Amino acid sequence: MKETDLFVGWEEDDERPRMGERGGMGRIARVVPESHVDGVFDYLVPERWRGELTIGAKVRVSLGRRMVCGYIVDWAEEGACGRREGLKEISGIADSVYHLPAVLVEMAQWIAEYYCAPLGAVMRCVLPQVVANERGPLLRLRVELVRCWDAEAVEREGALRSPQQRAALSFLKERGGAAWIHEAIEQSGVRREVWRRLEKKGWVRIFAAAKGRETWGQVEGIRGDGVELNAEQRAALQAVFAEGKPVLLWGVTGSGKTEVYCEAIRRVLEAGQSALVLVPEVGLTPQIMARFQQRLWEWRESLAVWHSYMSDGERYDAWLRIKRGIARIVVGARSAIFAPMKDLGLIVVDEEHEQSYKNEECPNYHARDLAVWRGKRERARVVLGSATPSLESWYNAQRGKYRLVELKKRFGGQALPVVHVLDQRRTKGALIHPMLKTAVEETIKRGEQVILLLNRRGYAPVLQCEDCGEVVMCPHCSVALNYHRAREKLVCHLCDHQEERPPACRACGSVKLRLAGAGTQRLEEAIGNLFPAARIRRVDADSMRRKGAFQHALRAMEGGEVDILLGTQMIAKGLHFPQVSCVGVIHADQALHMPDFRAAERVFQLITQVAGRSGRSDRLGEVYVQTNTPYHSAIQLARHHDYRGFVEEELEFRRALNYPPWTRAVLITFSGPVEEKTRWVAEQINLRLRERLVKCAVVPEAPSPAPIHKVKDRYRYHIFIKTQQVRQTARELRDVLSGQTWPDGIRCTVDVDPYDLL
Ligand code: ADP
Ligand code: ZN
Ligand code: ZN
């Protein structure tokens, strides 16, 4: 089979297409075409398919002069203003395996409403492009082991007396459990019929799969020993299955949350259902996957990953495996919330406070919130886990919307690391405080590992004139250019503009230009000078451009080939290295000075997370936090591991200023090439919004220049709205903005529950 046509029913042939599970009633279907951002179009359902098409069905329709595929999202009222007239018919239906589950269509509609986004844009986000396309990628037959096969078991069972069949299975086993069938036939010399016979007996599975995915079935992990949950963990597990409420599982790093997830997953799988696990960073997936494989060994063949670095082929296969119910545990990043799970029984959101769950483009959904929505809609259990729950979730737990469950201690009773706060102002310009230097030295001497975090890439964040103080700015954005040593260039982190280092100050002509501040490249250099014998590895967006570089670095770290791992927040989270006993954070207060009401929360989380990297096995970890504001309460509370103290104080602060979670926020951004026009449009819209939003008791703030006023030559204005009735506010906003035409290249975006306020 070279390529399969996904569609049936192009011509009036007799063969009826297989339909979705639920019969629909409509005569007119509302269809979102796959390639169209905003459009929802009506089509007649041909007589012969009536009552059989369902919401979510993938159909083929003509749009303008083209034939495109699309998805049925709703039924339209008949007769309303003579609508049947002139409507075209649906011309084809795809096999039901390509249909979108109805719950995802419903979710898309909910997202479109709540997050003020066009339904078409949401649908394109819900469906991977390669699945939405009319023809999937090139398909070939693949053969995969169904059970983990070992020679002895087979002998004992006496199931396979045929040497050919045994040869076939050994071949597959050697290949890691799966192969393309034409290669299998060629290389093993086992004929096609034999493979088919094995399939009939249930030893292997043969199916069409996309190219570019050669690795399934390869089991990297190892079988883990069974664990027995302790009393706290058992109570947590019970809570997960007790009520219909989401559980907020609050436990310090190393308290055994992951073991609770695994037990919950096991239960759900044993009940014949499936489980979805969201993890924040894609980079974590290899480590996390190995962990799930170990713990859920008997289910390892039902495991699938989902993240944004997958090839089209991999994505296509994964989607179909999930849809068919072959993959029943899905571990993935943010977009895995749209996985077409069969009989969803459990959703886990690990590190629920992580900002990477928020999609920073349209639709600006938050995967944790969608998890709660989806859990409710599909009656699946929901667990949100974190050592430092977001204030939103904490507040929801206090209000009884979630059930709070706490794991109080690190498993095995290990002590939390000792956190030292060091005053960066006293280092006389040195990047590393003498105390941290000594600690690093001693750690390496003991043969242990160090992690150093500096949340800024590049060499130096600014090039500054010593005479007049002028900083070299990006010509297209209102931010300073960063100096990158390797490229010997000044680089803008917003628009990627690059330029040579200027010989003299553009303002005063002075040649005394100084690189001020530090990024990871400068830290790497400084560390190299301090510890010339140490093996150092840098991890940031620049050093990790190559595919697989991150995993490579992690493996080197695991294998003990690295003494000091330094980098941006990429290394702060979720990673587990038992040999790390010393962690340093440089410029820990950097994020505190952002114009963002979540600044303190971020700093607290970052310090706590990174501290959690230290001392995870039998040794006591030490953490050094260098900061210019050593007495800031977020830093002091993090030092004492006092999350409760922190949230109480922070909630009070938010209440005083009427910020989330006490209210909901909506951020409207206007951007345009001409500053005055952009501001003028923002002001006009603001006037109209003021009228409309009176009903929701909302007064939008006057438009103000965004903190980063110019990005890529576009000027930006913000309107910040606080509201208690977010859905109604969103509805009014949609109403006002959708009828609007935007002059002069001005664009307007709406972000509900925004995280990025810059
Ligand atoms: P968290 O997810 O909260 O960071 P983990 O689940 O990773 O914590 O647990 C920390 C360590 O303790 C892991 O090595 C884990 O295997 C171990 N552990 C947790 N619970 C148990 C248990 N009930 N029995 C044995 N080991 C456990
Ligand atoms: Zn100057
Ligand atoms: Zn720029």
Short mmCIF file of N, CA and C in Angstrom, two decimals, residues 531-663:
data_model
loop_
_atom_site.label_atom_id
_atom_site.label_comp_id
_atom_site.label_asym_id
_atom_site.label_seq_id
_atom_site.Cartn_x
_atom_site.Cartn_y
_atom_site.Cartn_z
N PHE A 531 37.43 27.82 37.56
CA PHE A 531 37.66 26.38 37.72
C PHE A 531 38.16 25.78 36.41
N PRO A 532 39.42 26.04 36.10
CA PRO A 532 39.92 25.64 34.77
C PRO A 532 39.85 24.13 34.54
N ALA A 533 39.86 23.35 35.61
CA ALA A 533 39.88 21.90 35.41
C ALA A 533 38.47 21.31 35.31
N ALA A 534 37.47 22.11 35.64
CA ALA A 534 36.11 21.56 35.69
C ALA A 534 35.54 21.32 34.30
N ARG A 535 34.71 20.29 34.20
CA ARG A 535 34.02 20.04 32.93
C ARG A 535 32.68 20.77 32.98
N ILE A 536 32.53 21.72 32.08
CA ILE A 536 31.39 22.64 32.14
C ILE A 536 30.49 22.43 30.94
N ARG A 537 29.20 22.49 31.15
CA ARG A 537 28.27 22.39 30.03
C ARG A 537 27.24 23.51 30.15
N ARG A 538 27.03 24.23 29.06
CA ARG A 538 26.06 25.33 29.08
C ARG A 538 24.79 24.91 28.36
N VAL A 539 23.66 25.20 28.98
CA VAL A 539 22.37 24.86 28.37
C VAL A 539 21.50 26.10 28.29
N ASP A 540 21.31 26.61 27.09
CA ASP A 540 20.35 27.69 26.88
C ASP A 540 19.87 27.63 25.44
N ALA A 541 18.99 28.52 25.08
CA ALA A 541 18.38 28.44 23.75
C ALA A 541 19.44 28.50 22.65
N ASP A 542 20.56 29.17 22.90
CA ASP A 542 21.59 29.29 21.87
C ASP A 542 22.39 27.99 21.73
N SER A 543 22.76 27.40 22.86
CA SER A 543 23.59 26.21 22.77
C SER A 543 22.77 24.98 22.42
N MET A 544 21.44 25.08 22.49
CA MET A 544 20.59 23.92 22.27
C MET A 544 19.85 23.97 20.95
N ARG A 545 20.41 24.74 20.00
CA ARG A 545 19.71 24.87 18.72
C ARG A 545 19.63 23.56 17.97
N ARG A 546 20.70 22.78 18.07
CA ARG A 546 20.70 21.51 17.34
C ARG A 546 19.70 20.54 17.95
N LYS A 547 19.05 19.78 17.09
CA LYS A 547 18.07 18.81 17.58
C LYS A 547 18.78 17.77 18.43
N GLY A 548 18.21 17.48 19.56
CA GLY A 548 18.80 16.44 20.41
C GLY A 548 19.89 16.95 21.32
N ALA A 549 20.27 18.24 21.18
CA ALA A 549 21.37 18.76 21.99
C ALA A 549 21.03 18.73 23.48
N PHE A 550 19.79 19.02 23.77
CA PHE A 550 19.38 19.06 25.17
C PHE A 550 19.48 17.67 25.81
N GLN A 551 18.94 16.70 25.10
CA GLN A 551 19.00 15.33 25.62
C GLN A 551 20.44 14.87 25.78
N HIS A 552 21.25 15.30 24.85
CA HIS A 552 22.66 14.95 24.89
C HIS A 552 23.29 15.50 26.17
N ALA A 553 22.99 16.77 26.44
CA ALA A 553 23.54 17.40 27.64
C ALA A 553 23.04 16.69 28.90
N LEU A 554 21.77 16.32 28.90
CA LEU A 554 21.23 15.64 30.07
C LEU A 554 21.92 14.30 30.29
N ARG A 555 22.15 13.61 29.18
CA ARG A 555 22.79 12.30 29.31
C ARG A 555 24.22 12.44 29.83
N ALA A 556 24.91 13.47 29.32
CA ALA A 556 26.27 13.70 29.79
C ALA A 556 26.26 13.97 31.29
N MET A 557 25.25 14.71 31.71
CA MET A 557 25.12 15.04 33.13
C MET A 557 24.85 13.77 33.93
N GLU A 558 23.94 12.97 33.43
CA GLU A 558 23.59 11.72 34.11
C GLU A 558 24.80 10.80 34.20
N GLY A 559 25.57 10.77 33.11
CA GLY A 559 26.71 9.87 33.05
C GLY A 559 27.92 10.37 33.82
N GLY A 560 27.76 11.51 34.49
CA GLY A 560 28.86 12.02 35.29
C GLY A 560 29.99 12.63 34.47
N GLU A 561 29.69 13.00 33.21
CA GLU A 561 30.74 13.59 32.38
C GLU A 561 30.80 15.10 32.55
N VAL A 562 29.94 15.64 33.40
CA VAL A 562 29.88 17.08 33.58
C VAL A 562 30.02 17.38 35.06
N ASP A 563 30.82 18.41 35.38
CA ASP A 563 30.93 18.81 36.79
C ASP A 563 29.96 19.96 37.08
N ILE A 564 29.92 20.90 36.14
CA ILE A 564 29.07 22.07 36.35
C ILE A 564 28.12 22.23 35.17
N LEU A 565 26.84 22.18 35.45
CA LEU A 565 25.85 22.43 34.41
C LEU A 565 25.34 23.84 34.65
N LEU A 566 25.49 24.70 33.65
CA LEU A 566 24.98 26.04 33.86
C LEU A 566 24.04 26.41 32.73
N GLY A 567 23.08 27.26 33.03
CA GLY A 567 22.15 27.63 31.98
C GLY A 567 21.00 28.47 32.48
N THR A 568 20.05 28.67 31.58
CA THR A 568 18.86 29.45 31.89
C THR A 568 17.86 28.52 32.58
N GLN A 569 16.65 29.00 32.75
CA GLN A 569 15.65 28.22 33.47
C GLN A 569 15.37 26.86 32.85
N MET A 570 15.87 26.64 31.63
CA MET A 570 15.71 25.31 31.03
C MET A 570 16.19 24.20 31.97
N ILE A 571 17.20 24.52 32.80
CA ILE A 571 17.75 23.48 33.66
C ILE A 571 17.15 23.50 35.06
N ALA A 572 16.21 24.42 35.29
CA ALA A 572 15.74 24.59 36.66
C ALA A 572 14.68 23.56 37.05
N LYS A 573 14.06 22.97 36.06
CA LYS A 573 12.79 22.31 36.35
C LYS A 573 12.78 20.81 36.15
N GLY A 574 12.20 20.15 37.09
CA GLY A 574 11.84 18.75 36.89
C GLY A 574 12.99 17.78 36.72
N LEU A 575 14.18 18.27 36.43
CA LEU A 575 15.27 17.34 36.19
C LEU A 575 15.69 16.69 37.48
N HIS A 576 16.15 15.47 37.36
CA HIS A 576 16.53 14.71 38.54
C HIS A 576 17.93 14.17 38.35
N PHE A 577 18.90 14.75 39.04
CA PHE A 577 20.26 14.25 39.00
C PHE A 577 20.71 13.96 40.42
N PRO A 578 20.84 12.70 40.76
CA PRO A 578 21.15 12.37 42.15
C PRO A 578 22.49 12.90 42.62
N GLN A 579 23.40 13.18 41.69
CA GLN A 579 24.75 13.60 42.10
C GLN A 579 24.87 15.10 42.35
N VAL A 580 23.78 15.83 42.15
CA VAL A 580 23.87 17.29 42.34
C VAL A 580 23.69 17.63 43.81
N SER A 581 24.68 18.28 44.40
CA SER A 581 24.52 18.64 45.81
C SER A 581 24.74 20.13 46.02
N CYS A 582 25.01 20.86 44.94
CA CYS A 582 25.21 22.30 45.09
C CYS A 582 24.53 23.02 43.93
N VAL A 583 23.70 23.99 44.27
CA VAL A 583 22.99 24.75 43.25
C VAL A 583 23.20 26.22 43.52
N GLY A 584 23.52 26.98 42.49
CA GLY A 584 23.66 28.42 42.65
C GLY A 584 22.72 29.16 41.71
N VAL A 585 22.11 30.22 42.20
CA VAL A 585 21.29 31.07 41.35
C VAL A 585 21.94 32.46 41.31
N ILE A 586 22.27 32.91 40.11
CA ILE A 586 22.92 34.21 39.96
C ILE A 586 21.85 35.24 39.58
N HIS A 587 21.92 36.41 40.14
CA HIS A 587 20.91 37.45 39.89
C HIS A 587 19.50 36.90 40.05
N ALA A 588 19.23 36.33 41.20
CA ALA A 588 17.94 35.68 41.43
C ALA A 588 16.78 36.66 41.39
N ASP A 589 17.07 37.93 41.62
CA ASP A 589 15.97 38.89 41.72
C ASP A 589 15.67 39.57 40.38
N GLN A 590 16.37 39.13 39.33
CA GLN A 590 16.17 39.75 38.03
C GLN A 590 14.68 39.91 37.68
N ALA A 591 13.94 38.83 37.87
CA ALA A 591 12.53 38.85 37.48
C ALA A 591 11.68 39.71 38.42
N LEU A 592 12.22 40.03 39.61
CA LEU A 592 11.42 40.81 40.57
C LEU A 592 11.09 42.19 40.05
N HIS A 593 11.95 42.69 39.19
CA HIS A 593 11.77 44.09 38.80
C HIS A 593 10.99 44.26 37.51
N MET A 594 10.33 43.18 37.10
CA MET A 594 9.48 43.26 35.91
C MET A 594 8.17 43.95 36.29
N PRO A 595 7.61 44.70 35.34
CA PRO A 595 6.30 45.31 35.61
C PRO A 595 5.20 44.25 35.46
N ASP A 596 5.08 43.37 36.43
CA ASP A 596 4.18 42.24 36.30
C ASP A 596 3.73 41.85 37.70
N PHE A 597 2.42 41.73 37.88
CA PHE A 597 1.97 41.44 39.25
C PHE A 597 2.36 40.05 39.72
N ARG A 598 2.80 39.18 38.81
CA ARG A 598 3.24 37.85 39.22
C ARG A 598 4.75 37.78 39.48
N ALA A 599 5.43 38.92 39.49
CA ALA A 599 6.90 38.89 39.59
C ALA A 599 7.36 38.14 40.83
N ALA A 600 6.78 38.45 41.99
CA ALA A 600 7.23 37.80 43.22
C ALA A 600 6.94 36.30 43.18
N GLU A 601 5.79 35.95 42.64
CA GLU A 601 5.42 34.54 42.53
C GLU A 601 6.44 33.79 41.69
N ARG A 602 6.85 34.41 40.58
CA ARG A 602 7.82 33.76 39.70
C ARG A 602 9.15 33.53 40.41
N VAL A 603 9.60 34.56 41.13
CA VAL A 603 10.89 34.43 41.78
C VAL A 603 10.82 33.36 42.87
N PHE A 604 9.74 33.37 43.62
CA PHE A 604 9.58 32.35 44.66
C PHE A 604 9.61 30.95 44.03
N GLN A 605 8.85 30.79 42.97
CA GLN A 605 8.80 29.48 42.30
C GLN A 605 10.15 29.06 41.77
N LEU A 606 10.83 30.01 41.14
CA LEU A 606 12.11 29.67 40.53
C LEU A 606 13.11 29.19 41.59
N ILE A 607 13.20 29.93 42.68
CA ILE A 607 14.16 29.55 43.72
C ILE A 607 13.78 28.19 44.30
N THR A 608 12.50 28.00 44.57
CA THR A 608 12.07 26.73 45.15
C THR A 608 12.33 25.58 44.19
N GLN A 609 12.03 25.79 42.93
CA GLN A 609 12.23 24.72 41.94
C GLN A 609 13.69 24.35 41.82
N VAL A 610 14.50 25.37 41.72
CA VAL A 610 15.90 25.09 41.47
C VAL A 610 16.52 24.49 42.73
N ALA A 611 16.04 24.92 43.89
CA ALA A 611 16.53 24.33 45.14
C ALA A 611 16.17 22.84 45.17
N GLY A 612 15.03 22.51 44.60
CA GLY A 612 14.60 21.12 44.56
C GLY A 612 15.52 20.23 43.74
N ARG A 613 16.39 20.83 42.93
CA ARG A 613 17.34 20.04 42.14
C ARG A 613 18.47 19.53 43.00
N SER A 614 18.59 20.10 44.17
CA SER A 614 19.77 19.80 44.98
C SER A 614 19.47 18.74 46.02
N GLY A 615 20.42 17.85 46.19
CA GLY A 615 20.36 16.90 47.28
C GLY A 615 19.17 15.97 47.21
N ARG A 616 18.96 15.34 46.07
CA ARG A 616 17.80 14.47 45.96
C ARG A 616 18.13 13.04 46.36
N SER A 617 19.37 12.70 46.53
CA SER A 617 19.60 11.35 47.05
C SER A 617 20.00 11.43 48.51
N ASP A 618 21.08 10.77 48.89
CA ASP A 618 21.32 10.69 50.33
C ASP A 618 22.09 11.88 50.91
N ARG A 619 22.65 12.72 50.03
CA ARG A 619 23.42 13.82 50.60
C ARG A 619 22.56 15.07 50.78
N LEU A 620 22.99 15.88 51.70
CA LEU A 620 22.26 17.11 51.97
C LEU A 620 22.62 18.14 50.91
N GLY A 621 21.63 18.75 50.31
CA GLY A 621 21.92 19.71 49.28
C GLY A 621 22.12 21.10 49.84
N GLU A 622 22.88 21.89 49.09
CA GLU A 622 23.03 23.29 49.48
C GLU A 622 22.70 24.18 48.30
N VAL A 623 22.06 25.28 48.59
CA VAL A 623 21.63 26.20 47.55
C VAL A 623 22.13 27.60 47.88
N TYR A 624 22.69 28.28 46.89
CA TYR A 624 23.19 29.63 47.08
C TYR A 624 22.42 30.56 46.16
N VAL A 625 21.76 31.52 46.74
CA VAL A 625 20.95 32.45 45.95
C VAL A 625 21.62 33.82 46.01
N GLN A 626 22.14 34.26 44.87
CA GLN A 626 22.77 35.59 44.84
C GLN A 626 21.77 36.63 44.38
N THR A 627 21.65 37.70 45.13
CA THR A 627 20.63 38.68 44.78
C THR A 627 21.04 40.07 45.26
N ASN A 628 20.50 41.07 44.57
CA ASN A 628 20.73 42.45 44.99
C ASN A 628 19.72 42.87 46.05
N THR A 629 18.68 42.09 46.24
CA THR A 629 17.65 42.44 47.22
C THR A 629 17.47 41.27 48.19
N PRO A 630 18.49 41.06 49.04
CA PRO A 630 18.45 39.86 49.89
C PRO A 630 17.28 39.86 50.86
N TYR A 631 16.72 41.01 51.16
CA TYR A 631 15.67 41.02 52.18
C TYR A 631 14.28 40.95 51.58
N HIS A 632 14.18 40.87 50.28
CA HIS A 632 12.85 40.77 49.68
C HIS A 632 12.14 39.54 50.23
N SER A 633 10.86 39.70 50.56
CA SER A 633 10.21 38.62 51.29
C SER A 633 10.05 37.37 50.42
N ALA A 634 9.88 37.52 49.11
CA ALA A 634 9.77 36.32 48.27
C ALA A 634 11.04 35.48 48.40
N ILE A 635 12.18 36.17 48.48
CA ILE A 635 13.45 35.45 48.58
C ILE A 635 13.63 34.86 49.97
N GLN A 636 13.29 35.62 50.98
CA GLN A 636 13.42 35.11 52.34
C GLN A 636 12.48 33.93 52.60
N LEU A 637 11.26 34.03 52.10
CA LEU A 637 10.32 32.93 52.32
C LEU A 637 10.74 31.69 51.55
N ALA A 638 11.27 31.89 50.35
CA ALA A 638 11.76 30.74 49.58
C ALA A 638 12.93 30.10 50.33
N ARG A 639 13.73 30.94 50.95
CA ARG A 639 14.86 30.44 51.71
C ARG A 639 14.41 29.49 52.82
N HIS A 640 13.29 29.81 53.44
CA HIS A 640 12.78 28.97 54.52
C HIS A 640 11.80 27.92 54.04
N HIS A 641 11.71 27.74 52.74
CA HIS A 641 10.79 26.76 52.17
C HIS A 641 9.37 27.02 52.66
N ASP A 642 9.03 28.28 52.83
CA ASP A 642 7.74 28.60 53.45
C ASP A 642 6.72 28.99 52.38
N TYR A 643 6.21 27.99 51.69
CA TYR A 643 5.23 28.28 50.64
C TYR A 643 3.97 28.91 51.23
N ARG A 644 3.49 28.32 52.33
CA ARG A 644 2.24 28.81 52.90
C ARG A 644 2.37 30.29 53.30
N GLY A 645 3.49 30.60 53.92
CA GLY A 645 3.74 32.00 54.29
C GLY A 645 3.73 32.88 53.05
N PHE A 646 4.34 32.37 51.99
CA PHE A 646 4.39 33.16 50.77
C PHE A 646 3.00 33.38 50.17
N VAL A 647 2.22 32.32 50.01
CA VAL A 647 0.91 32.53 49.36
C VAL A 647 0.03 33.43 50.18
N GLU A 648 0.09 33.28 51.50
CA GLU A 648 -0.79 34.11 52.31
C GLU A 648 -0.46 35.58 52.12
N GLU A 649 0.83 35.88 52.16
CA GLU A 649 1.24 37.27 51.97
C GLU A 649 0.90 37.76 50.56
N GLU A 650 1.17 36.92 49.60
CA GLU A 650 0.97 37.32 48.21
C GLU A 650 -0.53 37.49 47.88
N LEU A 651 -1.35 36.59 48.43
CA LEU A 651 -2.79 36.71 48.21
C LEU A 651 -3.30 38.03 48.77
N GLU A 652 -2.79 38.40 49.92
CA GLU A 652 -3.18 39.65 50.54
C GLU A 652 -2.82 40.83 49.64
N PHE A 653 -1.60 40.78 49.11
CA PHE A 653 -1.13 41.82 48.21
C PHE A 653 -2.01 41.91 46.96
N ARG A 654 -2.35 40.76 46.41
CA ARG A 654 -3.18 40.76 45.21
C ARG A 654 -4.58 41.30 45.52
N ARG A 655 -5.06 40.94 46.70
CA ARG A 655 -6.40 41.42 47.03
C ARG A 655 -6.41 42.94 47.16
N ALA A 656 -5.38 43.45 47.82
CA ALA A 656 -5.32 44.89 48.02
C ALA A 656 -5.35 45.63 46.68
N LEU A 657 -4.73 45.04 45.67
CA LEU A 657 -4.67 45.72 44.38
C LEU A 657 -5.69 45.17 43.39
N ASN A 658 -6.53 44.28 43.90
CA ASN A 658 -7.58 43.71 43.06
C ASN A 658 -7.03 43.02 41.81
N TYR A 659 -6.02 42.20 42.01
CA TYR A 659 -5.42 41.44 40.91
C TYR A 659 -5.87 39.99 40.98
N PRO A 660 -5.70 39.24 39.87
CA PRO A 660 -5.97 37.81 39.95
C PRO A 660 -5.15 37.19 41.09
N PRO A 661 -5.64 36.16 41.77
CA PRO A 661 -6.86 35.41 41.44
C PRO A 661 -8.16 36.03 41.95
N TRP A 662 -8.09 37.21 42.57
CA TRP A 662 -9.33 37.80 43.10
C TRP A 662 -10.22 38.31 41.99
N THR A 663 -9.62 38.67 40.87
CA THR A 663 -10.43 39.05 39.72
C THR A 663 -9.87 38.28 38.54
#
